[in-house]
PDB file of C-alpha atoms in Angstrom:
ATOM      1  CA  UNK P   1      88.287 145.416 133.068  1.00  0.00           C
ATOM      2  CA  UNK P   2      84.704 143.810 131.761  1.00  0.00           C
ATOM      3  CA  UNK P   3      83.064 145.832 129.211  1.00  0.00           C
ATOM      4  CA  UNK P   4      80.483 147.381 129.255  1.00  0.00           C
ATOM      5  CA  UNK P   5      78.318 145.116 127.064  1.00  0.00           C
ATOM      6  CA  UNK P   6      79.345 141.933 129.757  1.00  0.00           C
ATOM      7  CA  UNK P   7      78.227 144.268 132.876  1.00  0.00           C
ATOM      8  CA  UNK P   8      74.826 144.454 131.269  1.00  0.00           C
ATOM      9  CA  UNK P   9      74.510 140.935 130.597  1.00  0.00           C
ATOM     10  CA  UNK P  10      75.820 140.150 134.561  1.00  0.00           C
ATOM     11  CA  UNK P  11      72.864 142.678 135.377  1.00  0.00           C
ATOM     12  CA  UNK P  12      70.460 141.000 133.334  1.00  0.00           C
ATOM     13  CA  UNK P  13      70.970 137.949 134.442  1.00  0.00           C
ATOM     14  CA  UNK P  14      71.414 138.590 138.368  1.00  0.00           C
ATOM     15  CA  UNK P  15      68.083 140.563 138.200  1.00  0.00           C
ATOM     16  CA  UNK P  16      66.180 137.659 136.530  1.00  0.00           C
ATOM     17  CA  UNK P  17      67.651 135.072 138.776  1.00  0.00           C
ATOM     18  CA  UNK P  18      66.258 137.240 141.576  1.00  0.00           C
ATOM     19  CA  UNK P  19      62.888 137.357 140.288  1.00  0.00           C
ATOM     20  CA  UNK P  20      63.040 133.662 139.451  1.00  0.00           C
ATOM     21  CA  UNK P  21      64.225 132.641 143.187  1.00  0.00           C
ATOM     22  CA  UNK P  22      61.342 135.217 144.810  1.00  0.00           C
ATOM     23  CA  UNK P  23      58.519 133.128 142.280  1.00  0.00           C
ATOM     24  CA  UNK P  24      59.669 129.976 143.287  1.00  0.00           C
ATOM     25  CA  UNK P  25      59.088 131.440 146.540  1.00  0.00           C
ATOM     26  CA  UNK P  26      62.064 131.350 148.555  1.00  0.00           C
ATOM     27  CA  UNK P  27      63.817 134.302 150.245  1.00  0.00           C
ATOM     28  CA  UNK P  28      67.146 135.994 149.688  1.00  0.00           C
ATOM     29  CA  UNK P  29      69.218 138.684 151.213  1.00  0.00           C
ATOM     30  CA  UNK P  30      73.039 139.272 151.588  1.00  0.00           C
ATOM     31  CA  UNK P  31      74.645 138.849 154.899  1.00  0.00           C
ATOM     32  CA  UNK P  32      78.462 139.995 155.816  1.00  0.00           C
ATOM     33  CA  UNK P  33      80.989 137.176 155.859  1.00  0.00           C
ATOM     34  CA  UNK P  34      84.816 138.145 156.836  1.00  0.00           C
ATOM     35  CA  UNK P  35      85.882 134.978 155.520  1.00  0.00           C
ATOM     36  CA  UNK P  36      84.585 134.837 152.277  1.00  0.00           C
ATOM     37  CA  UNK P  37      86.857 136.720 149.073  1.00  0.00           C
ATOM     38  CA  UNK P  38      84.115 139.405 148.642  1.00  0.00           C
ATOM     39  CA  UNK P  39      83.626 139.678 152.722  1.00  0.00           C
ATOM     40  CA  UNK P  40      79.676 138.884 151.887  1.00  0.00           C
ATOM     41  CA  UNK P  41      77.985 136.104 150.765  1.00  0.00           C
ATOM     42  CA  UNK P  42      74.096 135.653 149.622  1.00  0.00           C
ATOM     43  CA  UNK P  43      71.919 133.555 151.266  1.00  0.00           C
ATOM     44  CA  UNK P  44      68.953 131.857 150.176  1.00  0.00           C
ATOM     45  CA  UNK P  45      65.971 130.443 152.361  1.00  0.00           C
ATOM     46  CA  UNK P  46      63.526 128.354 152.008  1.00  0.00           C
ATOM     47  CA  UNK P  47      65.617 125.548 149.950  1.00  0.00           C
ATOM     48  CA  UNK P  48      63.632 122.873 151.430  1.00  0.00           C
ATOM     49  CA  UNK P  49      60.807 123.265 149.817  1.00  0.00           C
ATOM     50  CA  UNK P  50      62.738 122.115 146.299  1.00  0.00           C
ATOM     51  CA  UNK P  51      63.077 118.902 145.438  1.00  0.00           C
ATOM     52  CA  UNK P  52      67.569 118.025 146.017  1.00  0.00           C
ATOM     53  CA  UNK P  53      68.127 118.437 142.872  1.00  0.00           C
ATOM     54  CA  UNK P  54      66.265 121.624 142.024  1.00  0.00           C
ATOM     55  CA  UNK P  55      67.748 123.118 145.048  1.00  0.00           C
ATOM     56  CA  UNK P  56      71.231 121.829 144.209  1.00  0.00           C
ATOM     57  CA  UNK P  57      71.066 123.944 140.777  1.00  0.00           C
ATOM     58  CA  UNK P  58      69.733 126.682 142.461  1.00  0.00           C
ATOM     59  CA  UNK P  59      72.500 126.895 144.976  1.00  0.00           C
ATOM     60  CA  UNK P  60      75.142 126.767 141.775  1.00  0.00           C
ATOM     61  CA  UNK P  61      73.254 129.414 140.114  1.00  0.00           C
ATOM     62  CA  UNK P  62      73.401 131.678 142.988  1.00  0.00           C
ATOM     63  CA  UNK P  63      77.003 130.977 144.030  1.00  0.00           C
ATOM     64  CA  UNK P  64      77.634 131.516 140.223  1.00  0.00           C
ATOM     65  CA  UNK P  65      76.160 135.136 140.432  1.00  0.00           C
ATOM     66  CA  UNK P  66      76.527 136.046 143.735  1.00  0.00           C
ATOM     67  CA  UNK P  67      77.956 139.658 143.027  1.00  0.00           C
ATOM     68  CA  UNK P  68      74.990 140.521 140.963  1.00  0.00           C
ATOM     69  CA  UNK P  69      73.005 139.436 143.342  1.00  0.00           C
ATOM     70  CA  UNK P  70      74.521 141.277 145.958  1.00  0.00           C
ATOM     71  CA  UNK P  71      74.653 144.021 143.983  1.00  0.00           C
ATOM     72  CA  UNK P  72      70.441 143.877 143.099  1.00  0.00           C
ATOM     73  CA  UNK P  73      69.734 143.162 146.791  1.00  0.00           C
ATOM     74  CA  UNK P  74      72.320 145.993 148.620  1.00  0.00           C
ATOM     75  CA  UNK P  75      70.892 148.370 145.470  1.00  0.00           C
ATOM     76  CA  UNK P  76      74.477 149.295 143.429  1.00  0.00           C
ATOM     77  CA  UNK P  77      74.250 152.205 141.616  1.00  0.00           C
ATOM     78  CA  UNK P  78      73.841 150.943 138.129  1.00  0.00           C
ATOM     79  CA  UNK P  79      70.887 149.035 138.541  1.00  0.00           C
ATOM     80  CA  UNK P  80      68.067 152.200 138.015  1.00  0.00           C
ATOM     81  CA  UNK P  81      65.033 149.437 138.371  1.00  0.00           C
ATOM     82  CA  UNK P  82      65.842 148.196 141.491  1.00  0.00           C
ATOM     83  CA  UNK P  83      62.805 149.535 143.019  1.00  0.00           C
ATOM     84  CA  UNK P  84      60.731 147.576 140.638  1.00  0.00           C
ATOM     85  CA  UNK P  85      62.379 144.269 141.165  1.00  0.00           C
ATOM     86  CA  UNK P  86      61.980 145.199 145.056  1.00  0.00           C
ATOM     87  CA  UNK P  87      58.440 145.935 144.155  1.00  0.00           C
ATOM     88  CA  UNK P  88      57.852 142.713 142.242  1.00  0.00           C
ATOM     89  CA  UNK P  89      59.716 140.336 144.543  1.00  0.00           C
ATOM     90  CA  UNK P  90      56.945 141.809 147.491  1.00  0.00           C
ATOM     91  CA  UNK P  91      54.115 140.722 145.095  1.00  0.00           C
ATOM     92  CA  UNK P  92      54.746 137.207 144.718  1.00  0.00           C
TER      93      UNK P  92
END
């Protein structure tokens, strides 16, 4: 079981990944996927416009924090600012 110290840092860092993908301008949202372990996966558009390899680290952040990603995007229940990062990801 993670403590509760590590689920805040997971948080942290899955909700500033998110606002760091939507100000590079790119788009992400979660889409159901039977065959992967957590039957979702996140998906990111809008790659292209990266260079390879800025693109390549991107992808290997996300895959690296997909489930706090998820969890920001789909709104889990202990993440009480998720209408501000909602709110900030529209402004960019």
């Amino acid at each position: 079981m993670s403590s509760y110290a590590e689920i805040a840092r997971r948080r942290k860092r899955a909700r500033a990944l998110y606002l760091e993908l939507r100000a590079l301008g790119l788009d992400v949202w979660v889409e159901e996927d039977p065959d992967e372990p957590l039957n979702f996966r996140v998906v990111v558009g809008g790659l292209r416009s990266l260079s390879p390899a800025h693109a390549d680290r991107v992808v290997r952040r996300v895959r690296g924090n997909e489930a706090g990603l998820a969890r920001v995007l789909l709104g889990g229940p202990w993440n009480p600012d998720l209408t501000a990062i909602r709110q900030e990801g529209r402004c960019s």
